PDB file of C-alpha atoms and ligand atoms in Angstrom:
ATOM      1  CA  MET A 970      83.454 101.835 102.004  1.00  0.00           C
ATOM      2  CA  SER A 971      84.163  99.044  99.575  1.00  0.00           C
ATOM      3  CA  ASP A 972      81.934  96.642 101.475  1.00  0.00           C
ATOM      4  CA  HIS A 973      78.733  98.499 100.863  1.00  0.00           C
ATOM      5  CA  THR A 974      79.187 101.136  98.151  1.00  0.00           C
ATOM      6  CA  PRO A 975      78.690 100.301  94.496  1.00  0.00           C
ATOM      7  CA  ASP A 976      81.998 100.511  92.669  1.00  0.00           C
ATOM      8  CA  HIS A 977      80.459 102.046  89.593  1.00  0.00           C
ATOM      9  CA  ALA A 978      77.746 104.577  88.725  1.00  0.00           C
ATOM     10  CA  PRO A 979      74.559 102.790  87.622  1.00  0.00           C
ATOM     11  CA  HIS A 980      73.894 103.011  83.880  1.00  0.00           C
ATOM     12  CA  HIS A 981      71.128 100.560  83.235  1.00  0.00           C
ATOM     13  CA  PRO A 982      67.614 101.491  84.526  1.00  0.00           C
ATOM     14  CA  ASP A 983      67.355  98.047  86.190  1.00  0.00           C
ATOM     15  CA  GLU A 984      70.372  98.863  88.295  1.00  0.00           C
ATOM     16  CA  THR A 985      68.621 101.831  89.843  1.00  0.00           C
ATOM     17  CA  SER A 986      65.247 100.183  90.469  1.00  0.00           C
ATOM     18  CA  HIS A 987      66.109  99.060  94.021  1.00  0.00           C
ATOM     19  CA  LYS A 988      67.199 102.595  94.991  1.00  0.00           C
ATOM     20  CA  LEU A 989      65.070 104.991  96.970  1.00  0.00           C
ATOM     21  CA  PRO A 990      64.827 108.733  96.231  1.00  0.00           C
ATOM     22  CA  THR A 991      66.672 109.403  99.506  1.00  0.00           C
ATOM     23  CA  ASP A 992      69.732 107.425  98.391  1.00  0.00           C
ATOM     24  CA  THR A 993      72.923 109.462  98.688  1.00  0.00           C
ATOM     25  CA  ALA A 994      76.602 108.744  98.866  1.00  0.00           C
ATOM     26  CA  ASP A 995      76.726 110.059 102.478  1.00  0.00           C
ATOM     27  CA  GLY A 996      76.413 106.755 104.315  1.00  0.00           C
ATOM     28  CA  LEU A 997      78.656 106.633 107.334  1.00  0.00           C
ATOM     29  CA  LEU A 998      79.075 104.073 110.038  1.00  0.00           C
ATOM     30  CA  LEU A 999      79.473 105.576 113.551  1.00  0.00           C
ATOM     31  CA  ILE A1000      80.735 103.392 116.365  1.00  0.00           C
ATOM     32  CA  ILE A1001      80.115 104.557 119.908  1.00  0.00           C
ATOM     33  CA  SER A1002      81.910 102.609 122.648  1.00  0.00           C
ATOM     34  CA  GLY A1003      82.685 103.194 126.300  1.00  0.00           C
ATOM     35  CA  PRO A1004      82.358 101.507 129.638  1.00  0.00           C
ATOM     36  CA  SER A1005      78.918 100.502 130.886  1.00  0.00           C
ATOM     37  CA  GLY A1006      77.156 103.446 132.530  1.00  0.00           C
ATOM     38  CA  VAL A1007      79.303 106.145 130.950  1.00  0.00           C
ATOM     39  CA  GLY A1008      76.372 107.604 129.020  1.00  0.00           C
ATOM     40  CA  LYS A1009      76.656 105.907 125.604  1.00  0.00           C
ATOM     41  CA  THR A1010      72.937 105.357 125.115  1.00  0.00           C
ATOM     42  CA  THR A1011      72.108 108.907 126.234  1.00  0.00           C
ATOM     43  CA  ILE A1012      74.705 110.343 123.844  1.00  0.00           C
ATOM     44  CA  THR A1013      73.682 108.047 121.024  1.00  0.00           C
ATOM     45  CA  ARG A1014      70.047 109.138 121.315  1.00  0.00           C
ATOM     46  CA  GLY A1015      71.214 112.768 121.355  1.00  0.00           C
ATOM     47  CA  VAL A1016      73.284 112.335 118.209  1.00  0.00           C
ATOM     48  CA  GLU A1017      70.372 110.534 116.528  1.00  0.00           C
ATOM     49  CA  ARG A1018      68.063 113.499 117.305  1.00  0.00           C
ATOM     50  CA  SER A1019      70.623 116.077 116.149  1.00  0.00           C
ATOM     51  CA  ILE A1020      71.553 114.566 112.794  1.00  0.00           C
ATOM     52  CA  ALA A1021      68.824 114.091 110.186  1.00  0.00           C
ATOM     53  CA  GLY A1022      68.929 110.684 108.490  1.00  0.00           C
ATOM     54  CA  SER A1023      70.648 108.918 111.334  1.00  0.00           C
ATOM     55  CA  VAL A1024      69.523 105.519 112.500  1.00  0.00           C
ATOM     56  CA  PHE A1025      70.386 103.325 115.504  1.00  0.00           C
ATOM     57  CA  SER A1026      71.375  99.753 114.895  1.00  0.00           C
ATOM     58  CA  VAL A1027      69.389  97.409 117.179  1.00  0.00           C
ATOM     59  CA  SER A1028      71.710  94.544 118.186  1.00  0.00           C
ATOM     60  CA  ALA A1029      70.799  90.955 118.883  1.00  0.00           C
ATOM     61  CA  THR A1030      71.691  89.747 122.402  1.00  0.00           C
ATOM     62  CA  THR A1031      71.413  86.689 124.527  1.00  0.00           C
ATOM     63  CA  ARG A1032      71.287  88.715 127.724  1.00  0.00           C
ATOM     64  CA  ALA A1033      68.038  88.751 129.714  1.00  0.00           C
ATOM     65  CA  ARG A1034      65.658  91.619 129.027  1.00  0.00           C
ATOM     66  CA  THR A1035      65.335  94.013 132.006  1.00  0.00           C
ATOM     67  CA  GLU A1036      62.245  96.068 132.860  1.00  0.00           C
ATOM     68  CA  ALA A1037      63.891  99.102 131.219  1.00  0.00           C
ATOM     69  CA  ASP A1038      64.401  97.318 127.890  1.00  0.00           C
ATOM     70  CA  VAL A1039      62.023  97.409 124.996  1.00  0.00           C
ATOM     71  CA  GLU A1040      62.238  94.454 122.483  1.00  0.00           C
ATOM     72  CA  GLY A1041      63.123  95.720 118.993  1.00  0.00           C
ATOM     73  CA  VAL A1042      64.021  99.195 120.274  1.00  0.00           C
ATOM     74  CA  ASP A1043      66.909  98.565 122.655  1.00  0.00           C
ATOM     75  CA  TYR A1044      67.778  95.048 121.459  1.00  0.00           C
ATOM     76  CA  HIS A1045      66.414  91.941 119.784  1.00  0.00           C
ATOM     77  CA  PHE A1046      66.427  89.492 122.684  1.00  0.00           C
ATOM     78  CA  VAL A1047      67.251  86.022 121.334  1.00  0.00           C
ATOM     79  CA  ALA A1048      67.908  82.555 122.757  1.00  0.00           C
ATOM     80  CA  ASP A1049      71.361  80.981 122.536  1.00  0.00           C
ATOM     81  CA  ALA A1050      70.344  78.689 119.645  1.00  0.00           C
ATOM     82  CA  GLU A1051      68.975  81.653 117.687  1.00  0.00           C
ATOM     83  CA  PHE A1052      72.228  83.546 118.198  1.00  0.00           C
ATOM     84  CA  ASP A1053      74.200  80.440 117.071  1.00  0.00           C
ATOM     85  CA  ALA A1054      72.136  80.431 113.862  1.00  0.00           C
ATOM     86  CA  LEU A1055      72.765  84.162 113.247  1.00  0.00           C
ATOM     87  CA  VAL A1056      76.499  83.512 113.485  1.00  0.00           C
ATOM     88  CA  ALA A1057      76.396  80.349 111.332  1.00  0.00           C
ATOM     89  CA  GLN A1058      74.443  82.147 108.591  1.00  0.00           C
ATOM     90  CA  ASP A1059      76.805  85.108 108.551  1.00  0.00           C
ATOM     91  CA  GLU A1060      74.013  87.462 109.610  1.00  0.00           C
ATOM     92  CA  LEU A1061      76.198  89.438 111.982  1.00  0.00           C
ATOM     93  CA  LEU A1062      78.647  92.153 110.941  1.00  0.00           C
ATOM     94  CA  GLU A1063      80.404  91.575 114.283  1.00  0.00           C
ATOM     95  CA  TRP A1064      79.686  89.952 117.567  1.00  0.00           C
ATOM     96  CA  ALA A1065      81.353  89.649 120.974  1.00  0.00           C
ATOM     97  CA  ASN A1066      80.972  88.257 124.453  1.00  0.00           C
ATOM     98  CA  VAL A1067      80.230  91.021 126.934  1.00  0.00           C
ATOM     99  CA  PHE A1068      79.686  90.244 130.636  1.00  0.00           C
ATOM    100  CA  GLY A1069      79.260  86.555 129.717  1.00  0.00           C
ATOM    101  CA  LYS A1070      76.462  87.187 127.148  1.00  0.00           C
ATOM    102  CA  ARG A1071      76.674  87.564 123.390  1.00  0.00           C
ATOM    103  CA  TYR A1072      75.815  90.762 121.472  1.00  0.00           C
ATOM    104  CA  GLY A1073      75.925  91.243 117.687  1.00  0.00           C
ATOM    105  CA  THR A1074      75.151  93.740 114.913  1.00  0.00           C
ATOM    106  CA  PRO A1075      72.720  92.816 112.074  1.00  0.00           C
ATOM    107  CA  ARG A1076      74.853  92.908 108.905  1.00  0.00           C
ATOM    108  CA  LYS A1077      72.288  93.172 106.130  1.00  0.00           C
ATOM    109  CA  TRP A1078      70.294  95.916 107.865  1.00  0.00           C
ATOM    110  CA  VAL A1079      73.449  97.976 108.415  1.00  0.00           C
ATOM    111  CA  GLU A1080      74.568  97.540 104.828  1.00  0.00           C
ATOM    112  CA  GLU A1081      71.164  98.530 103.515  1.00  0.00           C
ATOM    113  CA  GLN A1082      71.013 101.698 105.608  1.00  0.00           C
ATOM    114  CA  LEU A1083      74.524 102.719 104.493  1.00  0.00           C
ATOM    115  CA  ARG A1084      73.472 102.226 100.866  1.00  0.00           C
ATOM    116  CA  ARG A1085      70.612 104.626 101.586  1.00  0.00           C
ATOM    117  CA  GLY A1086      73.135 107.262 102.738  1.00  0.00           C
ATOM    118  CA  ARG A1087      72.229 107.083 106.434  1.00  0.00           C
ATOM    119  CA  LEU A1088      74.416 107.692 109.403  1.00  0.00           C
ATOM    120  CA  VAL A1089      74.258 104.302 111.060  1.00  0.00           C
ATOM    121  CA  ILE A1090      75.068 104.294 114.757  1.00  0.00           C
ATOM    122  CA  LEU A1091      76.508 101.165 116.419  1.00  0.00           C
ATOM    123  CA  GLU A1092      76.704 101.154 120.194  1.00  0.00           C
ATOM    124  CA  ILE A1093      79.165  98.284 120.608  1.00  0.00           C
ATOM    125  CA  ASP A1094      82.116  97.181 122.790  1.00  0.00           C
ATOM    126  CA  VAL A1095      85.861  97.459 121.999  1.00  0.00           C
ATOM    127  CA  GLU A1096      86.076  93.944 120.566  1.00  0.00           C
ATOM    128  CA  GLY A1097      83.123  94.586 118.252  1.00  0.00           C
ATOM    129  CA  ALA A1098      84.624  97.950 117.183  1.00  0.00           C
ATOM    130  CA  ARG A1099      87.890  96.199 116.327  1.00  0.00           C
ATOM    131  CA  GLN A1100      86.070  93.698 114.056  1.00  0.00           C
ATOM    132  CA  VAL A1101      84.057  96.472 112.314  1.00  0.00           C
ATOM    133  CA  LYS A1102      87.122  98.672 111.710  1.00  0.00           C
ATOM    134  CA  ALA A1103      88.945  95.639 110.200  1.00  0.00           C
ATOM    135  CA  LYS A1104      86.071  95.153 107.693  1.00  0.00           C
ATOM    136  CA  MET A1105      85.130  98.814 107.213  1.00  0.00           C
ATOM    137  CA  PRO A1106      88.101 101.072 107.832  1.00  0.00           C
ATOM    138  CA  ASP A1107      86.010 104.154 106.890  1.00  0.00           C
ATOM    139  CA  ALA A1108      83.887 103.675 109.989  1.00  0.00           C
ATOM    140  CA  PHE A1109      84.227 106.545 112.470  1.00  0.00           C
ATOM    141  CA  ALA A1110      84.783 105.353 116.069  1.00  0.00           C
ATOM    142  CA  ILE A1111      84.217 107.389 119.230  1.00  0.00           C
ATOM    143  CA  PHE A1112      85.071 106.168 122.724  1.00  0.00           C
ATOM    144  CA  VAL A1113      83.250 107.880 125.632  1.00  0.00           C
ATOM    145  CA  LEU A1114      85.211 108.356 128.800  1.00  0.00           C
ATOM    146  CA  PRO A1115      83.825 109.128 132.302  1.00  0.00           C
ATOM    147  CA  PRO A1116      84.961 112.301 134.027  1.00  0.00           C
ATOM    148  CA  SER A1117      86.242 110.076 136.882  1.00  0.00           C
ATOM    149  CA  GLU A1118      85.841 106.510 138.210  1.00  0.00           C
ATOM    150  CA  GLU A1119      83.655 107.775 141.079  1.00  0.00           C
ATOM    151  CA  VAL A1120      81.274 109.418 138.671  1.00  0.00           C
ATOM    152  CA  LEU A1121      81.096 106.270 136.512  1.00  0.00           C
ATOM    153  CA  PHE A1122      80.216 104.163 139.524  1.00  0.00           C
ATOM    154  CA  GLN A1123      77.485 106.588 140.538  1.00  0.00           C
ATOM    155  CA  ARG A1124      75.993 106.599 137.008  1.00  0.00           C
ATOM    156  CA  LEU A1125      75.831 102.809 137.021  1.00  0.00           C
ATOM    157  CA  ARG A1126      73.889 103.030 140.292  1.00  0.00           C
ATOM    158  CA  ASP A1127      71.647 105.886 138.992  1.00  0.00           C
ATOM    159  CA  ARG A1128      70.520 103.727 136.110  1.00  0.00           C
ATOM    160  CA  LYS A1129      68.866 101.419 138.647  1.00  0.00           C
ATOM    161  CA  ARG A1130      69.078  98.609 136.139  1.00  0.00           C
ATOM    162  CA  GLU A1131      71.297  96.019 137.839  1.00  0.00           C
ATOM    163  CA  GLY A1132      71.860  94.772 141.336  1.00  0.00           C
ATOM    164  CA  GLU A1133      74.979  95.626 143.380  1.00  0.00           C
ATOM    165  CA  ASP A1134      76.911  92.545 142.212  1.00  0.00           C
ATOM    166  CA  ALA A1135      76.388  93.311 138.532  1.00  0.00           C
ATOM    167  CA  ILE A1136      77.230  96.956 139.086  1.00  0.00           C
ATOM    168  CA  HIS A1137      80.544  95.958 140.687  1.00  0.00           C
ATOM    169  CA  ARG A1138      81.342  93.510 137.811  1.00  0.00           C
ATOM    170  CA  ARG A1139      80.571  96.167 135.238  1.00  0.00           C
ATOM    171  CA  PHE A1140      82.679  98.746 137.096  1.00  0.00           C
ATOM    172  CA  ALA A1141      85.687  96.369 137.281  1.00  0.00           C
ATOM    173  CA  GLU A1142      85.366  95.688 133.550  1.00  0.00           C
ATOM    174  CA  ALA A1143      85.283  99.446 132.816  1.00  0.00           C
ATOM    175  CA  ARG A1144      88.972  99.898 133.801  1.00  0.00           C
ATOM    176  CA  ARG A1145      90.099  97.151 131.493  1.00  0.00           C
ATOM    177  CA  GLU A1146      88.000  98.421 128.582  1.00  0.00           C
ATOM    178  CA  ILE A1147      89.288 102.002 128.935  1.00  0.00           C
ATOM    179  CA  ALA A1148      92.923 100.747 129.006  1.00  0.00           C
ATOM    180  CA  THR A1149      92.368  98.568 125.873  1.00  0.00           C
ATOM    181  CA  ALA A1150      90.734 101.458 124.009  1.00  0.00           C
ATOM    182  CA  ARG A1151      93.548 103.863 124.904  1.00  0.00           C
ATOM    183  CA  GLN A1152      96.308 101.446 123.821  1.00  0.00           C
ATOM    184  CA  GLY A1153      94.792 100.566 120.455  1.00  0.00           C
ATOM    185  CA  THR A1154      94.333 102.431 117.187  1.00  0.00           C
ATOM    186  CA  ILE A1155      90.631 101.681 116.796  1.00  0.00           C
ATOM    187  CA  TYR A1156      89.223 104.979 118.013  1.00  0.00           C
ATOM    188  CA  ASP A1157      89.287 108.217 116.010  1.00  0.00           C
ATOM    189  CA  LEU A1158      88.070 110.360 118.920  1.00  0.00           C
ATOM    190  CA  PHE A1159      87.794 110.193 122.756  1.00  0.00           C
ATOM    191  CA  ILE A1160      85.045 112.260 124.354  1.00  0.00           C
ATOM    192  CA  THR A1161      84.697 112.847 128.087  1.00  0.00           C
ATOM    193  CA  ASN A1162      81.075 112.824 129.142  1.00  0.00           C
ATOM    194  CA  ASP A1163      81.011 115.402 131.905  1.00  0.00           C
ATOM    195  CA  ASP A1164      78.473 117.877 130.597  1.00  0.00           C
ATOM    196  CA  LEU A1165      75.986 115.927 128.481  1.00  0.00           C
ATOM    197  CA  LYS A1166      75.095 118.750 126.048  1.00  0.00           C
ATOM    198  CA  ARG A1167      78.775 119.457 125.414  1.00  0.00           C
ATOM    199  CA  ALA A1168      79.547 115.771 124.853  1.00  0.00           C
ATOM    200  CA  ILE A1169      76.719 115.437 122.332  1.00  0.00           C
ATOM    201  CA  ALA A1170      77.789 118.619 120.556  1.00  0.00           C
ATOM    202  CA  GLU A1171      81.379 117.286 120.326  1.00  0.00           C
ATOM    203  CA  ALA A1172      80.225 114.051 118.794  1.00  0.00           C
ATOM    204  CA  VAL A1173      77.875 115.823 116.347  1.00  0.00           C
ATOM    205  CA  THR A1174      80.598 118.278 115.218  1.00  0.00           C
ATOM    206  CA  ALA A1175      83.101 115.476 114.647  1.00  0.00           C
ATOM    207  CA  VAL A1176      80.597 113.374 112.672  1.00  0.00           C
ATOM    208  CA  GLU A1177      79.556 116.300 110.443  1.00  0.00           C
ATOM    209  CA  ALA A1178      83.201 117.138 109.796  1.00  0.00           C
ATOM    210  CA  ARG A1179      83.853 113.525 108.844  1.00  0.00           C
ATOM    211  CA  ARG A1180      80.871 113.392 106.525  1.00  0.00           C
ATOM    212  CA  GLN A1181      82.169 116.408 104.596  1.00  0.00           C
ATOM    213  CA  ARG A1182      85.557 114.815 104.094  1.00  0.00           C
ATOM    214  CA  PRO A1183      85.979 113.293 100.655  1.00  0.00           C
ATOM    215  CA  ARG A1184      86.275 109.557 100.854  1.00  0.00           C
ATOM    216  CA  VAL A1185      87.973 106.976  98.628  1.00  0.00           C
ATOM    217  CA  GLY A1186      85.616 105.568  96.000  1.00  0.00           C
ATOM    218  CA  ARG A1187      83.311 108.595  95.807  1.00  0.00           C
TER     219      ARG A1187
HETATM  220  P1  ADP B 974      75.527 103.494 128.955  1.00  0.00           P
HETATM  221  O1  ADP B 974      74.625 103.410 127.756  1.00  0.00           O
HETATM  222  O2  ADP B 974      76.922 103.918 128.616  1.00  0.00           O
HETATM  223  O3  ADP B 974      75.500 102.271 129.801  1.00  0.00           O
HETATM  224  P2  ADP B 974      73.553 105.388 129.910  1.00  0.00           P
HETATM  225  O4  ADP B 974      73.324 106.275 128.718  1.00  0.00           O
HETATM  226  O5  ADP B 974      72.519 104.338 130.236  1.00  0.00           O
HETATM  227  O6  ADP B 974      75.000 104.707 129.885  1.00  0.00           O
HETATM  228  O7  ADP B 974      73.738 106.383 131.197  1.00  0.00           O
HETATM  229  C1  ADP B 974      73.954 105.897 132.518  1.00  0.00           C
HETATM  230  C2  ADP B 974      73.294 106.885 133.520  1.00  0.00           C
HETATM  231  O8  ADP B 974      74.075 108.135 133.530  1.00  0.00           O
HETATM  232  C3  ADP B 974      71.916 107.296 133.130  1.00  0.00           C
HETATM  233  O9  ADP B 974      71.159 107.376 134.323  1.00  0.00           O
HETATM  234  C4  ADP B 974      72.047 108.637 132.473  1.00  0.00           C
HETATM  235  O10 ADP B 974      70.886 109.442 132.567  1.00  0.00           O
HETATM  236  C5  ADP B 974      73.223 109.240 133.247  1.00  0.00           C
HETATM  237  N1  ADP B 974      74.081 110.200 132.466  1.00  0.00           N
HETATM  238  C6  ADP B 974      74.505 110.095 131.217  1.00  0.00           C
HETATM  239  N2  ADP B 974      75.290 111.130 130.786  1.00  0.00           N
HETATM  240  C7  ADP B 974      75.312 111.919 131.889  1.00  0.00           C
HETATM  241  C8  ADP B 974      76.005 113.215 132.226  1.00  0.00           C
HETATM  242  N3  ADP B 974      76.734 113.819 131.311  1.00  0.00           N
HETATM  243  N4  ADP B 974      75.833 113.740 133.422  1.00  0.00           N
HETATM  244  C9  ADP B 974      75.045 113.110 134.333  1.00  0.00           C
HETATM  245  N5  ADP B 974      74.443 111.933 134.141  1.00  0.00           N
HETATM  246  C10 ADP B 974      74.567 111.342 132.967  1.00  0.00           C
HETATM  247  P1  5GP B 975      74.055  96.404 128.093  1.00  0.00           P
HETATM  248  O1  5GP B 975      73.892  95.025 128.647  1.00  0.00           O
HETATM  249  O2  5GP B 975      74.465  97.436 129.139  1.00  0.00           O
HETATM  250  O3  5GP B 975      72.862  96.842 127.275  1.00  0.00           O
HETATM  251  O4  5GP B 975      75.282  96.327 127.052  1.00  0.00           O
HETATM  252  C1  5GP B 975      76.549  95.984 127.534  1.00  0.00           C
HETATM  253  C2  5GP B 975      77.569  96.345 126.493  1.00  0.00           C
HETATM  254  O5  5GP B 975      77.435  95.536 125.307  1.00  0.00           O
HETATM  255  C3  5GP B 975      77.423  97.814 126.006  1.00  0.00           C
HETATM  256  O6  5GP B 975      78.271  98.607 126.782  1.00  0.00           O
HETATM  257  C4  5GP B 975      77.841  97.759 124.560  1.00  0.00           C
HETATM  258  O7  5GP B 975      79.125  98.312 124.423  1.00  0.00           O
HETATM  259  C5  5GP B 975      77.948  96.263 124.224  1.00  0.00           C
HETATM  260  N1  5GP B 975      77.108  95.953 123.071  1.00  0.00           N
HETATM  261  C6  5GP B 975      75.795  96.215 122.842  1.00  0.00           C
HETATM  262  N2  5GP B 975      75.411  95.749 121.624  1.00  0.00           N
HETATM  263  C7  5GP B 975      76.523  95.215 121.069  1.00  0.00           C
HETATM  264  C8  5GP B 975      76.787  94.574 119.801  1.00  0.00           C
HETATM  265  O8  5GP B 975      75.938  94.440 118.953  1.00  0.00           O
HETATM  266  N3  5GP B 975      78.049  94.146 119.597  1.00  0.00           N
HETATM  267  C9  5GP B 975      79.039  94.262 120.498  1.00  0.00           C
HETATM  268  N4  5GP B 975      80.250  93.825 120.191  1.00  0.00           N
HETATM  269  N5  5GP B 975      78.859  94.878 121.710  1.00  0.00           N
HETATM  270  C10 5GP B 975      77.616  95.316 121.951  1.00  0.00           C
END
């Protein structure tokens, strides 16, 4: 946690003045990845409800807003030039191209929430997870798998968010993403999202166990 945890206990009153009463040393970064339509958002919102003090990181994206999206809740929808500026000013903890559009995590906001002892949830792709793990090895990364390819395809359709072409593109990409995730060493845990309640419970149990584990620098 060297990127966002003070390396010494504060002694001088001035050093504590920026801190809030809720500050704790329990900050943890939780990465949730998985193919489009597998149930990441549903699981993320379930984990958020189950664990007090957890917050969802709202990414910036250049993709178009759909009818289902709420600005500032699901994403910050930005123009290409605005995204360029975020990258140039080092405002993003990580960013990646996904389905031809750019998505990135707000660095300062995440660092601030971690300082406050929050569980900060990032719903990001494999490339983004790789970048975060390289910078913050203490991050806990979960990859969500579908029970089968057929079920994944059906869930993409059920969401009624994209047209048939986009659904087929996202489905084709899913195979590649699952293979990359399985080969690498990024993910600490793989969860199969068959029964939703069980999948959320598995994630919550793993996160709580991880938070109780002593970490370097504490
Ligand atoms: P993602 O964020 O990974 O793209 P969503 O959370 O949007 O996926 O879920 C895709 C669709 O699948 C949604 O319609 C959601 O309600 C449904 N879904 C999620 N988890 C389950 C599950 N365990 N069983 C059945 N349907 C599910
Ligand atoms: P969607 O367009 O379905 O909302 O998101 C597509 C994919 O982009 C998601 O499956 C998610 O993994 C990824 N994604 C969303 N936000 C970010 C982000 O900030 N960074 C990265 N690297 N990927 C993201």
